[in-house]
Tab-separated table of C-alpha atoms in Angstrom:
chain	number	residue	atom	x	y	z
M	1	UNK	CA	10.329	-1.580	13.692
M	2	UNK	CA	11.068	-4.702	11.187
M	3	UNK	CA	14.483	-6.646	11.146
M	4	UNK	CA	15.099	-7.692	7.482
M	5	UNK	CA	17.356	-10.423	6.454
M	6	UNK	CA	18.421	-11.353	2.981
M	7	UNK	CA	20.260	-13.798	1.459
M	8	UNK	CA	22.558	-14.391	-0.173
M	9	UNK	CA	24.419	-11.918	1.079
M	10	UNK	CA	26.312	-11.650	-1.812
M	11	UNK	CA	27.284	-13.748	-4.935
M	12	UNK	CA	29.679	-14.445	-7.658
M	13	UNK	CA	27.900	-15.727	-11.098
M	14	UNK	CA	28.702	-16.264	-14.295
M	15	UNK	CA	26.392	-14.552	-17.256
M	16	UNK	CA	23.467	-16.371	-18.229
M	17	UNK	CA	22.615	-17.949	-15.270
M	18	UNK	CA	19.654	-16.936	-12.725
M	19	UNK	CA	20.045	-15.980	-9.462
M	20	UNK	CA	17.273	-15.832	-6.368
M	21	UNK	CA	17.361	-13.551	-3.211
M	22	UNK	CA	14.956	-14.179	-0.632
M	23	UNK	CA	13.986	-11.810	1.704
M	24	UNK	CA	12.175	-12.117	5.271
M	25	UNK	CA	11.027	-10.029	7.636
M	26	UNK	CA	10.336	-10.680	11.658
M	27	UNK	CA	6.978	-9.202	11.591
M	28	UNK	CA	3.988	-8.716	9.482
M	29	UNK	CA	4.315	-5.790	7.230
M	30	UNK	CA	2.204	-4.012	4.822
M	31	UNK	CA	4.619	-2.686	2.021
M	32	UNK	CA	7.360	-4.932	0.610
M	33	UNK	CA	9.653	-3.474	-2.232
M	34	UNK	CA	13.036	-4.323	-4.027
M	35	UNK	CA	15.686	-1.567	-4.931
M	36	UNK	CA	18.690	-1.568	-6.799
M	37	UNK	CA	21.657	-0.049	-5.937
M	38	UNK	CA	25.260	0.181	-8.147
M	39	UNK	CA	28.016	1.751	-7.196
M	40	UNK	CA	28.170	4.716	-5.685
M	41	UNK	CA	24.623	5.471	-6.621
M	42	UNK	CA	21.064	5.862	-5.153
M	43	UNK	CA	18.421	3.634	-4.987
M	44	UNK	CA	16.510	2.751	-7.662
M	45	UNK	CA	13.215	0.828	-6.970
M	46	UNK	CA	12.606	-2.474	-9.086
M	47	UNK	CA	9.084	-3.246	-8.168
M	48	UNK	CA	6.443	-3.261	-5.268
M	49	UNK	CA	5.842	-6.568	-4.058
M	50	UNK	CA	2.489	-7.213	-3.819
M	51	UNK	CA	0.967	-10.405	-1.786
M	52	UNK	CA	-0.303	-13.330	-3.415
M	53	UNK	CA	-0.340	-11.164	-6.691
M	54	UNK	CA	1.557	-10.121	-9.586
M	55	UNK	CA	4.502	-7.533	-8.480
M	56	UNK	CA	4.542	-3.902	-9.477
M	57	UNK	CA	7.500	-2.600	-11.695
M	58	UNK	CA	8.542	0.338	-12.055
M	59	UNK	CA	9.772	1.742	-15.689
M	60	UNK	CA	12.710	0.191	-16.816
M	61	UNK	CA	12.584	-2.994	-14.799
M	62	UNK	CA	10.163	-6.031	-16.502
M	63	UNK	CA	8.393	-9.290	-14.787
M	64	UNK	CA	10.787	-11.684	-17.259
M	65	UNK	CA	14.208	-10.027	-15.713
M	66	UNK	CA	13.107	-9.864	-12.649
M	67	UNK	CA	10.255	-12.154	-11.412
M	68	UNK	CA	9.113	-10.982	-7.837
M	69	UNK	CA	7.011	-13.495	-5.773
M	70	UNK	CA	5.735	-13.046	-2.133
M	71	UNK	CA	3.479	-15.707	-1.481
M	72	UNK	CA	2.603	-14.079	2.398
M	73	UNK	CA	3.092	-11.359	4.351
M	74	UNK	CA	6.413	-11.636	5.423
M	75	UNK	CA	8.340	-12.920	2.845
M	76	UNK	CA	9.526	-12.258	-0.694
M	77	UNK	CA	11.620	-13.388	-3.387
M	78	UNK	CA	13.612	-11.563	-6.410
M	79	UNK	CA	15.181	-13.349	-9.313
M	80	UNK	CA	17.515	-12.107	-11.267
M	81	UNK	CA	17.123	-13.857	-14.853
M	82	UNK	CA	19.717	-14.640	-17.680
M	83	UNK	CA	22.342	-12.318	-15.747
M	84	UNK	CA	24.803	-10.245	-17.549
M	85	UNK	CA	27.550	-8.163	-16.061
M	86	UNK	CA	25.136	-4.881	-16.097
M	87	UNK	CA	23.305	-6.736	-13.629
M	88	UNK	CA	26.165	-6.257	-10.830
M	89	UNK	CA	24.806	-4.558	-7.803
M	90	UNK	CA	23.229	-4.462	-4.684
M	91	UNK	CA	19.952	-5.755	-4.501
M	92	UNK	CA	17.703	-4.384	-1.486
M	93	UNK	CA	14.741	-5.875	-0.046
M	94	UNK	CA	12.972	-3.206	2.003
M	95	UNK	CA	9.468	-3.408	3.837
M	96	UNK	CA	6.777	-0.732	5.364
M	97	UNK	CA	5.148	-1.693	8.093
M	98	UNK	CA	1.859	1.099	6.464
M	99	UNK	CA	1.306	3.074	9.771
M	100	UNK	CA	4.553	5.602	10.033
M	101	UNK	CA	5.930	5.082	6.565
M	102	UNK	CA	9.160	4.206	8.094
M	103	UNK	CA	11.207	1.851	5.006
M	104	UNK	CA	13.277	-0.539	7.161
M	105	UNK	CA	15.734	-2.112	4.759
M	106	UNK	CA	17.639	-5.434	4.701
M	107	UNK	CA	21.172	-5.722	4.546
M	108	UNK	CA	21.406	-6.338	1.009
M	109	UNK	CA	22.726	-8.746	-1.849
M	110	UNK	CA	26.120	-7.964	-3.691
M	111	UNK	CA	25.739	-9.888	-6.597
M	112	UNK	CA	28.834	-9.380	-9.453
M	113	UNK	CA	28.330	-11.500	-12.868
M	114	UNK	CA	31.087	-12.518	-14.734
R	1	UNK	CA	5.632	9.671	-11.327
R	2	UNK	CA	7.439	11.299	-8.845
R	3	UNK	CA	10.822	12.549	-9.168
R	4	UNK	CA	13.107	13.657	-6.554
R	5	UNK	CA	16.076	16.008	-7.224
R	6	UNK	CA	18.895	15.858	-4.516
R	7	UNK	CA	21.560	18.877	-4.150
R	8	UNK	CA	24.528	18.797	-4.253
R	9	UNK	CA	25.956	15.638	-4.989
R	10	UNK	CA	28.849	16.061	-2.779
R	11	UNK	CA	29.389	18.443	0.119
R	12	UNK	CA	32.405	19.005	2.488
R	13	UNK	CA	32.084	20.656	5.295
R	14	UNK	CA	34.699	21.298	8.664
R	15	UNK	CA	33.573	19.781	12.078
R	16	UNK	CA	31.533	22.299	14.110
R	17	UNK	CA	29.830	23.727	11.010
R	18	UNK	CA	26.642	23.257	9.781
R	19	UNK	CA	25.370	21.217	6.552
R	20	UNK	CA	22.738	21.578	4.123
R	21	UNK	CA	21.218	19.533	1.876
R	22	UNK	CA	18.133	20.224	-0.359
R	23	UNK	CA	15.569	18.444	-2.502
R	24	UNK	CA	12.676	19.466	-5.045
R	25	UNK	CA	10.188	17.075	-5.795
R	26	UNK	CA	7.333	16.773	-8.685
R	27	UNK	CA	4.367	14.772	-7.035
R	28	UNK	CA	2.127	17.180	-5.797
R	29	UNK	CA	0.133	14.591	-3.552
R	30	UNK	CA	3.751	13.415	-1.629
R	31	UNK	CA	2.814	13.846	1.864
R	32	UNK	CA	5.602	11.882	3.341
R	33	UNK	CA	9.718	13.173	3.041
R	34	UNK	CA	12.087	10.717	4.997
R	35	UNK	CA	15.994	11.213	5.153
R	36	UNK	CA	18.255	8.354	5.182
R	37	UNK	CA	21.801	8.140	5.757
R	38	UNK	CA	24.089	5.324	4.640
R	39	UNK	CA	27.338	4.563	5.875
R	40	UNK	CA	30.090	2.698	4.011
R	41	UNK	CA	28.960	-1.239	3.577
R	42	UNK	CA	25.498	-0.828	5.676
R	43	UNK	CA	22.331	-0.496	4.878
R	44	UNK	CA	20.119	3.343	4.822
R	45	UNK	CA	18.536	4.068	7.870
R	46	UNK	CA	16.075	6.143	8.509
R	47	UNK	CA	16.833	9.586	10.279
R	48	UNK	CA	14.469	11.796	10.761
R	49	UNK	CA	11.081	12.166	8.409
R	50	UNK	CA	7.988	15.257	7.694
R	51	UNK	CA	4.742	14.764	6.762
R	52	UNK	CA	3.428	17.278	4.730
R	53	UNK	CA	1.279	19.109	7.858
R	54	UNK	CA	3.761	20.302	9.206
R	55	UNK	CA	6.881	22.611	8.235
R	56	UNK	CA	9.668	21.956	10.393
R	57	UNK	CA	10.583	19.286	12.783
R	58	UNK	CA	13.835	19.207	14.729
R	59	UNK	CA	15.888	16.197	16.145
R	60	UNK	CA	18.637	17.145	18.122
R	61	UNK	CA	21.074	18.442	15.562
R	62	UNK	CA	19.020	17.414	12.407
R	63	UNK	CA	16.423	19.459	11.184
R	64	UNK	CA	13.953	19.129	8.247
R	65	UNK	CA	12.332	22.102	6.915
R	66	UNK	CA	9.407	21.897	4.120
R	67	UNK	CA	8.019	24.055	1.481
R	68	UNK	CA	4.930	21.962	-0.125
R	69	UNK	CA	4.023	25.348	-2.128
R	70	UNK	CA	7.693	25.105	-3.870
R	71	UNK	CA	7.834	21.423	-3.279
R	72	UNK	CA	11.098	21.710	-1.637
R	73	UNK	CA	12.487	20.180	1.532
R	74	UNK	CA	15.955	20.476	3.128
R	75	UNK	CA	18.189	18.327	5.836
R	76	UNK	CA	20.191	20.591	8.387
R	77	UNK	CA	22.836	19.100	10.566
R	78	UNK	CA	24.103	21.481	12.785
R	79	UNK	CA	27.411	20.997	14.855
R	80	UNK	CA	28.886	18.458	12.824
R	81	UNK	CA	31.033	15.542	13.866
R	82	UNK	CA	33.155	13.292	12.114
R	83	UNK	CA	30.757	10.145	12.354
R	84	UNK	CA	28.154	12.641	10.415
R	85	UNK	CA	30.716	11.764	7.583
R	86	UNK	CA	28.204	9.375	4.647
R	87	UNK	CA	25.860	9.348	1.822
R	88	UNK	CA	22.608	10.972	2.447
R	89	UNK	CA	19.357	10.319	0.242
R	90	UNK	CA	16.459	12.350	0.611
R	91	UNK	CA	13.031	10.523	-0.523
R	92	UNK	CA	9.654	11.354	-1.178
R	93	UNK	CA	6.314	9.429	-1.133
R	94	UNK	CA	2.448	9.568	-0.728
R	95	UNK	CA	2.242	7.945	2.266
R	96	UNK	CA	1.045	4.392	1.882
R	97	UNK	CA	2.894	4.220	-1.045
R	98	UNK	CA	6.293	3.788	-3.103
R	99	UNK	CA	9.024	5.630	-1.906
R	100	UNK	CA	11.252	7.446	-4.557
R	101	UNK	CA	14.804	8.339	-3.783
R	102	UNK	CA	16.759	11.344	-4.580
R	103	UNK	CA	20.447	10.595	-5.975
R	104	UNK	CA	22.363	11.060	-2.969
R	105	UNK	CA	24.577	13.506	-1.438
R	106	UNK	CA	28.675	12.563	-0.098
R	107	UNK	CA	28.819	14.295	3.298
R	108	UNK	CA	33.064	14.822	4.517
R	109	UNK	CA	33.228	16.379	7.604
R	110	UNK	CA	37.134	17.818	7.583
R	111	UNK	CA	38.819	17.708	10.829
């Protein structure tokens, strides 16, 4: 199993302004990804994290919005850029450690923009 | 891409009976269909999961059954309880690979 911690675990900012989550995990894992989740609604997946590389997004979701690093195994970053009040939601960091599949996931980031 | 389509969106049920909850998907190379359930405030865990050799697999009072010739796959939860009571999100994926999520389904379990 992984143990994921985030943080912030949640946030209060004002539009325009950038936020970073950072996300690490307590063992080596293969698969890294961020998810979105408003509301009362499922999760959506932002991008696959990929190590020392660019990330990859999924449809809707674009590198200047929401720059992804994750300079080694174990760790990631997601930055939420000129933040409106759309952007309110839980962010998700999740991770796969390859061999089962299993998606352990973090305990997320409520971020609401004002 | 894959798509994953999650029914119904909300389902009551009274404690003692049984719950079902079922989801088509469109990627005919997803070989891997994990359930997660996610209580108020936490995170989704994982509950029970199928690969795609295989076309049942039983937990306890969960079941999964899969249908890779309809691409279909449905969660069971027999004997309810009230802590059974949360969302549940169905997911598909090819393995070693993104995992795509169904939109959820709002379990009640009436006393």
């Amino acid at each position: 199993s992984a143990v994921i911690s985030q943080k912030p675990s949640r946030d209060i900012c004002q539009r325009g302004t950038s936020l970073t989550i950072q996300c690490q995990v307590d063992s080596q894992v293969t698969m890294m990804f961020w998810y979105r989740q408003q509301p009362g609604q499922s999760l959506t997946l932002i991008a696959t994290a990929n190590q020392g590389s660019e990330a990859t997004y999924e449809s809707g979701f674009v590198i200047d919005k929401f720059p992804i690093s994750r300079p080694n195994l174990t760790f990631s970053t997601l930055t939420v850029s000129n933040m409106s009040p759309e952007d309110s939601s839980i962010y998700l960091c999740s991770a796969s450690a390859g061999d089962t599949g299993e998606l352990f996931f973090g305990e997320g980031s409520r971020l609401t923009v004002l | 891409g894959e798509n994953v389509e999650q029914h119904p969106s909300t389902l009551s049920v009274q404690e003692g009976d049984s719950a079902v909850i079922k989801c088509t998907y469109s990627d005919s190379a997803s070989n891997y269909f994990p359930w997660y359930k996610q209580e108020l405030g936490k995170r989704p865990q994982l509950i029970i999961d199928i690969r795609s050799n295989v076309g049942e697999k039983k937990d306890q009072r969960i079941a999964v059954t899969l249908n890779k010739t309809a691409k279909h796959f449905s969660l069971h939860i027999t004997e309810t309880q009230p802590e059974d009571s949360a969302v549940y999100f169905c997911a598909a994926s090819r393995g070693d690979d993104k995992i795509i999520f169904g939109k959820g389904t709002r379990l009640h379990i009436l006393p």
